CSV table of C-alpha atoms and ligand atoms in Angstrom, one decimal:
chain,number,residue,atom,x,y,z
A,1,MET,CA,-95.9,145.5,48.9
A,2,ALA,CA,-97.0,148.1,46.4
A,3,THR,CA,-94.5,150.7,45.2
A,4,LEU,CA,-95.5,154.4,44.9
A,5,LYS,CA,-95.8,154.0,41.1
A,6,GLU,CA,-98.1,151.1,41.6
A,7,LEU,CA,-100.2,153.0,44.2
A,8,ALA,CA,-100.4,156.0,41.8
A,9,VAL,CA,-102.1,153.8,39.2
A,10,ARG,CA,-105.0,153.1,41.5
A,11,GLU,CA,-107.9,155.4,41.6
A,12,ASP,CA,-107.9,158.1,44.3
A,13,ARG,CA,-110.9,157.1,46.4
A,14,LEU,CA,-111.2,160.5,48.2
A,15,THR,CA,-111.8,163.5,45.9
A,16,GLY,CA,-110.5,167.0,46.4
A,17,GLY,CA,-113.1,169.6,47.3
A,18,HIS,CA,-113.5,168.4,50.9
A,19,ARG,CA,-113.4,171.0,53.6
A,20,MET,CA,-110.6,169.7,56.0
A,21,CYS,CA,-108.1,172.5,56.9
A,22,PRO,CA,-105.2,173.0,54.5
A,23,GLY,CA,-102.4,170.6,55.5
A,24,CYS,CA,-104.6,168.4,57.6
A,25,GLY,CA,-103.1,164.9,58.1
A,26,ALA,CA,-106.4,163.0,58.2
A,27,PRO,CA,-107.2,163.0,54.4
A,28,ILE,CA,-103.6,161.9,53.8
A,29,ILE,CA,-104.3,158.8,55.9
A,30,VAL,CA,-107.5,158.1,54.1
A,31,ARG,CA,-106.0,158.5,50.6
A,32,GLN,CA,-103.0,156.3,51.4
A,33,ALA,CA,-105.1,153.6,53.3
A,34,LEU,CA,-107.7,153.3,50.5
A,35,MET,CA,-104.9,153.2,47.9
A,36,ALA,CA,-103.4,150.3,49.7
A,37,VAL,CA,-106.7,148.3,49.3
A,38,LYS,CA,-107.0,146.6,45.9
A,39,GLU,CA,-110.5,145.2,46.5
A,40,PRO,CA,-113.8,147.0,46.7
A,41,VAL,CA,-114.2,148.6,50.1
A,42,VAL,CA,-117.0,149.9,52.3
A,43,VAL,CA,-116.1,152.7,54.7
A,44,VAL,CA,-117.8,153.9,57.9
A,45,SER,CA,-116.7,157.0,59.8
A,46,ALA,CA,-117.6,158.3,63.2
A,47,THR,CA,-118.5,161.9,63.6
A,48,GLY,CA,-115.4,164.1,63.8
A,49,CYS,CA,-113.4,166.4,61.5
A,50,LEU,CA,-113.0,163.7,58.9
A,51,GLU,CA,-116.7,162.8,58.5
A,52,VAL,CA,-118.0,166.3,59.0
A,53,SER,CA,-115.6,167.9,56.4
A,54,THR,CA,-115.9,165.2,53.8
A,55,THR,CA,-119.7,165.0,53.7
A,56,ILE,CA,-120.9,168.6,53.9
A,57,PHE,CA,-124.4,168.4,52.4
A,58,PRO,CA,-125.0,167.9,49.5
A,59,TYR,CA,-121.4,166.9,48.7
A,60,SER,CA,-119.4,163.8,49.5
A,61,ALA,CA,-115.7,163.3,48.9
A,62,TRP,CA,-116.0,159.5,49.1
A,63,LYS,CA,-115.8,157.5,46.0
A,64,VAL,CA,-116.6,154.3,47.9
A,65,PRO,CA,-119.8,153.2,49.6
A,66,PHE,CA,-119.7,155.4,52.8
A,67,LEU,CA,-121.8,155.5,55.9
A,68,HIS,CA,-121.8,158.1,58.6
A,69,SER,CA,-122.5,156.6,62.0
A,70,ALA,CA,-122.8,158.6,65.2
A,71,PHE,CA,-119.8,159.7,67.2
A,72,GLU,CA,-119.8,156.6,69.4
A,73,ASN,CA,-120.5,153.7,67.1
A,74,SER,CA,-118.4,153.6,64.0
A,75,ALA,CA,-117.2,150.1,64.9
A,76,ALA,CA,-120.7,148.8,65.8
A,77,THR,CA,-122.1,150.1,62.5
A,78,MET,CA,-119.3,148.4,60.6
A,79,SER,CA,-120.0,145.2,62.5
A,80,GLY,CA,-123.5,145.2,61.2
A,81,VAL,CA,-122.5,145.9,57.6
A,82,GLU,CA,-119.9,143.1,57.7
A,83,ALA,CA,-122.3,140.7,59.3
A,84,ALA,CA,-125.0,141.4,56.7
A,85,TYR,CA,-122.4,141.0,53.9
A,86,THR,CA,-121.2,137.7,55.4
A,87,SER,CA,-124.8,136.4,55.7
A,88,LEU,CA,-125.7,137.4,52.1
A,89,LYS,CA,-122.6,135.8,50.8
A,90,LYS,CA,-123.4,132.6,52.7
A,91,GLN,CA,-126.9,132.6,51.1
A,92,GLY,CA,-125.2,132.9,47.7
A,93,LYS,CA,-126.9,136.3,47.1
A,94,ILE,CA,-123.6,138.1,46.6
A,95,THR,CA,-120.2,137.1,45.4
A,96,GLY,CA,-116.7,138.7,45.4
A,97,ASP,CA,-114.4,140.0,48.1
A,98,THR,CA,-115.3,143.2,49.7
A,99,LYS,CA,-113.3,144.8,52.5
A,100,PHE,CA,-114.5,146.9,55.4
A,101,ILE,CA,-112.8,149.8,57.0
A,102,ALA,CA,-114.1,151.9,59.9
A,103,PHE,CA,-112.5,155.2,60.8
A,104,GLY,CA,-112.8,157.1,64.0
A,105,GLY,CA,-111.0,160.1,65.6
A,106,ASP,CA,-109.3,159.7,68.9
A,107,GLY,CA,-112.4,161.1,70.7
A,108,GLY,CA,-114.6,158.7,68.8
A,109,THR,CA,-112.2,155.8,69.5
A,110,TYR,CA,-110.3,156.1,72.8
A,111,ASP,CA,-113.3,157.6,74.6
A,112,ILE,CA,-116.9,157.6,73.5
A,113,GLY,CA,-116.6,154.8,70.9
A,114,PHE,CA,-114.4,152.6,73.1
A,115,GLN,CA,-117.0,150.0,74.0
A,116,SER,CA,-118.3,149.8,70.5
A,117,LEU,CA,-114.8,149.2,69.2
A,118,SER,CA,-114.0,146.7,72.0
A,119,GLY,CA,-117.2,144.7,71.2
A,120,ALA,CA,-116.6,144.6,67.5
A,121,MET,CA,-113.0,143.4,68.0
A,122,GLU,CA,-114.1,140.8,70.5
A,123,ARG,CA,-116.9,139.5,68.3
A,124,GLY,CA,-114.3,138.9,65.6
A,125,HIS,CA,-115.8,140.8,62.7
A,126,ASP,CA,-113.7,140.8,59.5
A,127,MET,CA,-112.9,144.5,59.5
A,128,LEU,CA,-110.1,147.0,59.9
A,129,TYR,CA,-110.6,149.8,62.3
A,130,ILE,CA,-108.3,152.9,61.7
A,131,CYS,CA,-108.1,155.5,64.5
A,132,TYR,CA,-106.9,158.8,63.1
A,133,ASP,CA,-105.4,160.1,66.3
A,134,ASN,CA,-104.9,163.8,66.4
A,135,GLN,CA,-104.9,163.7,70.2
A,136,ALA,CA,-107.9,165.9,71.0
A,137,TYR,CA,-111.5,166.6,70.0
A,138,MET,CA,-110.6,168.9,67.1
A,139,ASN,CA,-113.9,169.3,65.3
A,140,THR,CA,-115.5,170.9,68.4
A,141,SER,CA,-112.4,173.2,69.1
A,142,VAL,CA,-109.6,171.2,70.7
A,143,GLN,CA,-111.0,169.7,73.9
A,144,ARG,CA,-108.8,167.2,75.7
A,145,SER,CA,-109.4,163.5,75.1
A,146,GLY,CA,-108.0,160.2,76.5
A,147,ALA,CA,-105.5,160.4,73.7
A,148,THR,CA,-104.2,163.9,74.6
A,149,PRO,CA,-100.6,163.6,75.9
A,150,ARG,CA,-99.6,164.9,79.3
A,151,GLY,CA,-98.5,168.5,79.2
A,152,ALA,CA,-100.5,169.4,76.0
A,153,SER,CA,-102.6,172.5,76.3
A,154,THR,CA,-106.2,172.2,75.1
A,155,THR,CA,-109.2,174.4,75.5
A,156,THR,CA,-110.5,172.4,78.4
A,157,GLU,CA,-107.2,172.0,80.1
A,158,PRO,CA,-105.3,175.1,79.0
A,159,ALA,CA,-101.8,175.9,80.2
A,160,GLY,CA,-101.9,178.8,82.5
A,161,LYS,CA,-101.6,179.7,86.2
A,162,VAL,CA,-103.4,176.7,87.5
A,163,LYS,CA,-102.2,173.9,85.2
A,164,GLN,CA,-99.4,173.2,82.7
A,165,GLY,CA,-101.7,171.5,80.1
A,166,LYS,CA,-103.1,168.1,80.6
A,167,VAL,CA,-102.3,166.5,84.0
A,168,MET,CA,-103.0,162.9,83.2
A,169,THR,CA,-101.0,160.6,81.0
A,170,ARG,CA,-102.6,159.4,77.7
A,171,LYS,CA,-104.3,156.1,77.4
A,172,ASP,CA,-102.3,153.5,75.4
A,173,LEU,CA,-105.1,152.4,73.0
A,174,THR,CA,-102.9,150.3,70.8
A,175,GLU,CA,-101.9,148.1,73.8
A,176,CYS,CA,-105.6,147.9,74.8
A,177,MET,CA,-106.3,146.5,71.4
A,178,VAL,CA,-103.4,144.0,71.7
A,179,ALA,CA,-105.1,142.9,74.9
A,180,HIS,CA,-108.1,142.0,72.8
A,181,ASN,CA,-106.1,139.2,71.3
A,182,ILE,CA,-106.9,140.3,67.8
A,183,PRO,CA,-104.8,138.9,64.9
A,184,TYR,CA,-103.4,142.3,64.0
A,185,ALA,CA,-102.8,145.6,65.8
A,186,ALA,CA,-100.4,148.2,64.7
A,187,GLN,CA,-99.2,151.8,65.1
A,188,THR,CA,-98.1,154.1,62.3
A,189,ILE,CA,-97.9,157.8,61.4
A,190,VAL,CA,-98.8,160.4,58.8
A,191,GLY,CA,-95.3,160.9,57.3
A,192,ASP,CA,-94.3,157.4,56.4
A,193,TRP,CA,-96.4,156.4,53.4
A,194,ARG,CA,-94.6,153.1,53.0
A,195,ASP,CA,-95.2,152.0,56.6
A,196,LEU,CA,-98.9,153.1,56.5
A,197,THR,CA,-99.7,151.4,53.2
A,198,LYS,CA,-97.8,148.3,54.1
A,199,LYS,CA,-99.7,147.9,57.3
A,200,VAL,CA,-103.1,148.4,55.7
A,201,GLU,CA,-102.1,146.0,52.9
A,202,LYS,CA,-101.1,143.4,55.6
A,203,ALA,CA,-104.3,144.0,57.5
A,204,MET,CA,-106.3,143.4,54.4
A,205,SER,CA,-104.6,140.0,53.9
A,206,ILE,CA,-105.6,138.8,57.4
A,207,LYS,CA,-109.1,137.6,58.2
A,208,GLY,CA,-110.8,138.8,61.4
A,209,PRO,CA,-110.6,142.1,63.4
A,210,LYS,CA,-107.7,144.4,62.8
A,211,PHE,CA,-106.7,147.7,64.4
A,212,ILE,CA,-104.3,150.4,63.3
A,213,ASN,CA,-103.7,153.6,65.3
A,214,VAL,CA,-102.3,156.4,63.1
A,215,LEU,CA,-100.8,159.5,64.7
A,216,GLN,CA,-102.2,162.5,62.8
A,217,PRO,CA,-100.7,165.9,63.0
A,218,CYS,CA,-103.4,168.6,63.1
A,219,GLN,CA,-102.1,172.1,62.3
A,220,LEU,CA,-105.0,173.8,64.0
A,221,GLY,CA,-105.2,171.9,67.3
A,222,TRP,CA,-101.4,171.4,67.6
A,223,GLY,CA,-100.6,174.9,66.4
A,224,TYR,CA,-97.9,174.5,63.9
A,225,ARG,CA,-97.1,175.8,60.4
A,226,MET,CA,-99.4,173.9,58.0
A,227,ASP,CA,-96.6,172.7,55.7
A,228,LEU,CA,-94.9,170.8,58.5
A,229,THR,CA,-97.5,168.0,58.8
A,230,ILE,CA,-95.2,165.3,57.3
A,231,GLU,CA,-92.2,166.5,59.2
A,232,LEU,CA,-94.0,166.4,62.5
A,233,GLY,CA,-95.1,162.8,61.9
A,234,LYS,CA,-91.5,161.8,61.2
A,235,LEU,CA,-90.3,163.6,64.3
A,236,ALA,CA,-92.9,161.7,66.4
A,237,ALA,CA,-91.3,158.5,65.2
A,238,ASP,CA,-87.7,159.7,65.4
A,239,THR,CA,-88.2,160.8,69.0
A,240,CYS,CA,-90.0,157.6,69.9
A,241,PHE,CA,-92.9,159.6,71.1
A,242,TRP,CA,-94.9,157.5,68.7
A,243,PRO,CA,-93.1,154.2,67.9
A,244,LEU,CA,-94.0,152.4,64.7
A,245,TYR,CA,-94.7,148.7,65.5
A,246,GLU,CA,-97.1,145.9,64.8
A,247,VAL,CA,-98.4,143.0,66.8
A,248,GLU,CA,-99.4,139.9,64.8
A,249,ASN,CA,-101.0,137.1,66.8
A,250,GLY,CA,-99.3,138.4,69.9
A,251,LYS,CA,-95.9,138.7,68.2
A,252,TYR,CA,-94.3,142.2,68.5
A,253,THR,CA,-92.2,143.7,65.7
A,254,LEU,CA,-90.7,147.1,65.6
A,255,SER,CA,-91.3,148.6,62.2
A,256,TYR,CA,-88.8,151.4,62.6
A,257,THR,CA,-85.8,152.1,64.9
A,258,PRO,CA,-84.4,155.6,64.5
A,259,LYS,CA,-80.8,155.7,63.7
A,260,GLU,CA,-80.4,158.2,66.4
A,261,LYS,CA,-83.2,158.7,68.9
A,262,LYS,CA,-83.9,162.4,68.9
A,263,PRO,CA,-84.8,164.4,72.1
A,264,LEU,CA,-88.5,164.7,72.6
A,265,ALA,CA,-88.2,168.5,72.6
A,266,GLU,CA,-87.6,168.4,68.8
A,267,PHE,CA,-91.1,167.0,68.3
A,268,LEU,CA,-92.7,169.4,70.9
A,269,LYS,CA,-90.9,172.6,69.9
A,270,PRO,CA,-92.8,173.4,66.6
A,271,GLN,CA,-96.2,173.0,68.4
A,272,ASN,CA,-98.0,175.7,70.2
A,273,ARG,CA,-99.8,173.2,72.4
A,274,PHE,CA,-96.4,172.5,74.1
A,275,ARG,CA,-95.0,176.0,74.1
A,276,HIS,CA,-95.3,176.5,77.9
A,277,LEU,CA,-93.1,173.4,78.5
A,278,PHE,CA,-90.1,175.5,77.4
A,279,LYS,CA,-90.4,178.0,80.3
A,280,PRO,CA,-87.7,177.5,82.8
A,281,GLU,CA,-90.2,176.7,85.6
A,282,ASN,CA,-91.4,173.7,83.5
A,283,GLN,CA,-88.1,172.1,83.0
A,284,LYS,CA,-88.8,169.3,85.5
A,285,LEU,CA,-92.1,168.5,83.7
A,286,LEU,CA,-90.3,168.4,80.4
A,287,GLU,CA,-87.7,166.0,81.9
A,288,GLU,CA,-90.5,163.8,83.2
A,289,LEU,CA,-92.1,163.6,79.8
A,290,GLN,CA,-88.8,162.6,78.2
A,291,ALA,CA,-88.4,160.0,80.9
A,292,ASP,CA,-91.8,158.6,80.2
A,293,VAL,CA,-91.0,158.3,76.4
A,294,ASP,CA,-87.7,156.6,77.3
A,295,ARG,CA,-89.4,154.1,79.6
A,296,LYS,CA,-92.1,153.2,77.2
A,297,TRP,CA,-89.6,152.8,74.3
A,298,GLU,CA,-87.4,150.5,76.4
A,299,LEU,CA,-90.5,148.5,77.4
A,300,LEU,CA,-91.6,148.2,73.8
A,301,LYS,CA,-88.2,147.0,72.7
A,302,LYS,CA,-88.3,144.4,75.5
A,303,LYS,CA,-91.7,143.2,74.3
A,304,CYS,CA,-90.2,142.8,70.8
A,305,ASP,CA,-87.3,140.9,72.2
A,306,CYS,CA,-89.4,138.6,74.4
A,307,PHE,CA,-92.5,138.2,72.3
A,308,GLY,CA,-91.1,139.0,68.9
A,309,THR,CA,-90.9,137.0,65.7
A,310,GLU,CA,-88.2,134.3,65.9
A,311,LYS,CA,-85.1,135.3,64.0
B,1,MET,CA,-125.3,172.4,43.3
B,2,ALA,CA,-126.2,176.0,43.6
B,3,GLN,CA,-129.9,176.1,44.4
B,4,GLU,CA,-131.3,175.4,47.9
B,5,LEU,CA,-133.5,172.3,48.1
B,6,GLY,CA,-136.9,172.3,49.8
B,7,TRP,CA,-137.5,169.5,52.2
B,8,LYS,CA,-139.5,167.5,49.7
B,9,GLU,CA,-136.5,167.3,47.3
B,10,LEU,CA,-134.0,166.3,50.0
B,11,PRO,CA,-132.4,162.9,49.3
B,12,GLU,CA,-134.0,160.2,51.4
B,13,GLY,CA,-131.8,159.2,54.4
B,14,ASP,CA,-129.3,161.9,53.4
B,15,ALA,CA,-127.9,159.5,50.7
B,16,LEU,CA,-125.5,161.5,48.6
B,17,LYS,CA,-123.9,160.7,45.3
B,18,ALA,CA,-120.3,159.5,45.5
B,19,GLY,CA,-117.4,161.8,44.9
B,20,THR,CA,-119.5,165.0,44.4
B,21,ALA,CA,-117.2,167.1,46.5
B,22,ALA,CA,-115.2,167.3,43.3
B,23,ASP,CA,-117.8,169.8,42.2
B,24,PHE,CA,-116.9,172.0,45.1
B,25,HIS,CA,-113.7,174.0,44.5
B,26,THR,CA,-111.5,174.9,47.4
B,27,GLY,CA,-108.8,176.6,45.4
B,28,ASP,CA,-109.9,180.0,46.5
B,29,TRP,CA,-108.7,179.2,50.1
B,30,ARG,CA,-105.1,179.5,48.8
B,31,SER,CA,-102.8,182.4,49.5
B,32,LYS,CA,-99.8,180.6,48.1
B,33,ARG,CA,-99.6,178.6,44.9
B,34,PRO,CA,-97.2,175.6,44.3
B,35,ILE,CA,-95.4,175.9,41.0
B,36,LYS,CA,-93.6,172.8,39.7
B,37,ASP,CA,-90.5,172.8,37.7
B,38,ASP,CA,-90.8,170.0,35.2
B,39,LYS,CA,-87.1,170.2,34.3
B,40,THR,CA,-85.8,169.4,37.8
B,41,CYS,CA,-88.7,167.1,39.0
B,42,ILE,CA,-87.5,163.5,39.4
B,43,ASN,CA,-91.1,162.1,39.6
B,44,CYS,CA,-90.5,160.6,43.0
B,45,LEU,CA,-94.3,161.1,43.6
B,46,PHE,CA,-93.9,162.3,47.2
B,47,CYS,CA,-96.0,165.4,46.5
B,48,TYR,CA,-98.7,163.1,45.1
B,49,ILE,CA,-98.8,160.7,48.0
B,50,TYR,CA,-98.7,163.4,50.7
B,51,CYS,CA,-101.1,166.0,49.2
B,52,PRO,CA,-104.2,166.2,51.5
B,53,ASP,CA,-106.4,167.5,48.8
B,54,SER,CA,-105.8,165.0,45.9
B,55,ALA,CA,-104.6,168.0,43.9
B,56,VAL,CA,-101.5,166.4,42.4
B,57,LYS,CA,-102.3,164.5,39.3
B,58,VAL,CA,-100.2,161.6,38.1
B,59,LYS,CA,-100.2,159.8,34.8
B,60,ASP,CA,-97.9,157.0,33.7
B,61,GLY,CA,-95.8,157.4,36.8
B,62,LYS,CA,-95.3,161.2,36.2
B,63,VAL,CA,-96.7,164.2,37.9
B,64,ILE,CA,-98.6,165.9,35.1
B,65,GLU,CA,-100.5,168.7,36.9
B,66,ILE,CA,-101.4,170.4,40.1
B,67,ASP,CA,-105.1,171.0,40.1
B,68,TYR,CA,-105.6,174.5,41.4
B,69,ASN,CA,-109.4,173.9,41.7
B,70,TYR,CA,-108.6,171.9,44.8
B,71,CYS,CA,-105.1,172.9,46.0
B,72,LYS,CA,-105.4,174.8,49.3
B,73,GLY,CA,-101.8,176.0,49.2
B,74,CYS,CA,-100.7,174.1,52.4
B,75,GLY,CA,-97.1,173.8,51.1
B,76,ILE,CA,-96.7,170.1,52.1
B,77,CYS,CA,-95.7,169.3,48.5
B,78,GLU,CA,-92.9,171.8,48.6
B,79,ASN,CA,-91.8,170.5,52.0
B,80,VAL,CA,-91.6,166.9,51.0
B,81,CYS,CA,-89.9,167.5,47.6
B,82,PRO,CA,-86.4,165.9,47.9
B,83,VAL,CA,-84.8,167.8,45.0
B,84,LYS,CA,-81.7,169.8,46.1
B,85,PRO,CA,-80.5,172.5,46.4
B,86,VAL,CA,-83.6,174.0,44.8
B,87,LYS,CA,-86.9,172.1,45.3
B,88,ALA,CA,-88.8,171.2,42.2
B,89,ILE,CA,-92.0,172.6,43.7
B,90,LYS,CA,-91.9,176.2,45.1
B,91,MET,CA,-94.7,178.0,46.8
B,92,VAL,CA,-95.3,181.5,45.4
B,93,SER,CA,-97.6,184.2,46.7
B,94,GLU,CA,-100.9,184.5,44.9
B,95,ARG,CA,-100.5,188.3,44.9
C,401,TPP,C1,-122.9,161.9,71.2
C,401,TPP,C2,-122.2,163.1,70.6
C,401,TPP,N1,-121.5,163.9,71.5
C,401,TPP,C3,-120.9,165.0,71.0
C,401,TPP,C4,-120.9,165.3,69.7
C,401,TPP,C5,-120.2,166.5,69.2
C,401,TPP,N2,-118.9,166.2,68.5
C,401,TPP,C6,-118.9,166.1,67.1
C,401,TPP,S1,-117.3,165.9,66.6
C,401,TPP,C7,-116.7,165.8,68.1
C,401,TPP,C8,-115.2,165.7,68.4
C,401,TPP,C9,-114.6,164.5,67.7
C,401,TPP,O1,-113.3,164.3,68.1
C,401,TPP,P1,-112.5,163.2,67.5
C,401,TPP,O2,-113.2,161.9,67.5
C,401,TPP,O3,-111.1,163.2,68.2
C,401,TPP,O4,-112.3,163.6,66.0
C,401,TPP,P2,-111.6,164.9,65.4
C,401,TPP,O5,-112.7,166.0,65.3
C,401,TPP,O6,-110.5,165.3,66.3
C,401,TPP,O7,-111.2,164.6,64.1
C,401,TPP,C10,-117.7,166.1,69.1
C,401,TPP,C11,-117.5,166.1,70.5
C,401,TPP,C12,-121.5,164.4,68.8
C,401,TPP,N3,-121.5,164.6,67.5
C,401,TPP,N4,-122.2,163.3,69.3
C,402,SF4,S1,-109.0,170.8,62.9
C,402,SF4,FE1,-107.2,169.5,62.7
C,402,SF4,S2,-108.0,167.5,62.3
C,402,SF4,FE2,-109.7,169.0,61.9
C,402,SF4,S3,-109.6,169.4,59.7
C,402,SF4,FE3,-108.3,171.0,60.8
C,402,SF4,S4,-106.3,170.2,60.7
C,402,SF4,FE4,-107.7,168.5,60.3
C,403,SF4,S1,-99.9,173.1,48.3
C,403,SF4,FE1,-100.9,171.4,49.6
C,403,SF4,S2,-102.9,171.2,48.6
C,403,SF4,FE2,-101.6,172.3,47.1
C,403,SF4,S3,-100.8,170.7,45.8
C,403,SF4,FE3,-99.3,171.1,47.5
C,403,SF4,S4,-99.8,169.6,49.0
C,403,SF4,FE4,-101.6,169.7,47.7
C,404,SF4,S1,-91.9,165.8,45.2
C,404,SF4,FE1,-90.7,167.1,43.8
C,404,SF4,S2,-89.4,165.7,42.6
C,404,SF4,FE2,-91.0,164.4,43.6
C,404,SF4,S3,-92.6,164.3,42.0
C,404,SF4,FE3,-93.1,166.1,43.3
C,404,SF4,S4,-92.2,167.8,42.3
C,404,SF4,FE4,-91.2,166.0,41.5
C,405,MG,MG1,-109.4,164.0,67.5
């Protein structure tokens, strides 16, 4: 595993001068992920904040071959790139070892790009798909997605007289990917560079389809002070709202167990999207959300015990 | 690239040169500026690895510069700096 000093020697593959919001977590994911790859890499990104803000005409922040696909087909586009590469390599027309990474936001991954991702994973393409999950459609002004957690206020399901934010529970995409029986599926956050780069490094060493779901704090859509991006990522892990784990050929491993599991409220409090949950009349809802986190955390620990790596 | 292109000059298939966003400066978005104290910095490189705008420059394992052409003043670098009791990066108002 590369140390920070080793990573810092490698070229930054995303330049400054992109137009993401100050403090945005998405370019942090991209910088760290691409730093973790030693080989040449081709990147595809679905439409979303990341793609839109890094490729505003006539500029591009990408220092690697980069393709913009449509909102729904980042994984399908990358399948084609990888298949063409594999064929050319077989024909002896190219040599070397090139890696393939597709990025998509949660909207472009959990929702509209879901079948494209599912197909690419099932066909077994040698690629890594990274979902940068900011839990809503941010680029079009914070509409709710399948990744938006219950209770979060969005522009399409705002907290008010009728509703207290999103009614439904979020989809567990990482587990959907585990169910695809791919060799590697993992969850990580913006806020633990070591965990993120380690997981990308590991994914690169495995042949076949890989998936990493990264929770990405978004100061605009979540409504928090822009310098808190890293802290919020850490709080998501410390409250077990977003457990860090990996599943390698069906074997579950926890990457991080908080010394002391913090109350969910510590993660929710700094964010405007959850502000209404702290009204006295929403106490029951807040308790239900905590219970849901607890239940899922216990379930994950059980999976690690039952289907974990032998010790 | 300052001048507007006519449709005949537009790149075919919207193919852009790599890394040209470096020609676009976002430093004027900033209302606060990170100032680094070289004397107390322990070169842990946290500010480097967490900067969203690739504005912290490292050479030979040391932070050598904050590139104010790109720094948007988010304050993440100050937040992640572990030096105590006074952080080695402080955000100061541009005014
Ligand atoms: C087929 C299609 N529908 C709608 C859009 C408009 N659109 C562009 S970006 C976006 C939201 C993307 O959300 P997400 O994938 O979560 O990425 P984020 O912006 O949050 O980074 C939408 C709806 C589009 N580009 N294409
Ligand atoms: S809206 Fe959110 S995800 Fe989009 S650029 Fe701003 S901080 Fe990043
Ligand atoms: S203030 Fe933000 S953009 Fe500027 S150097 Fe620090 S982390 Fe980077
Ligand atoms: S985070 Fe602080 S101590 Fe670490 S390299 Fe940056 S300025 Fe120096
Ligand atoms: Mg999103």
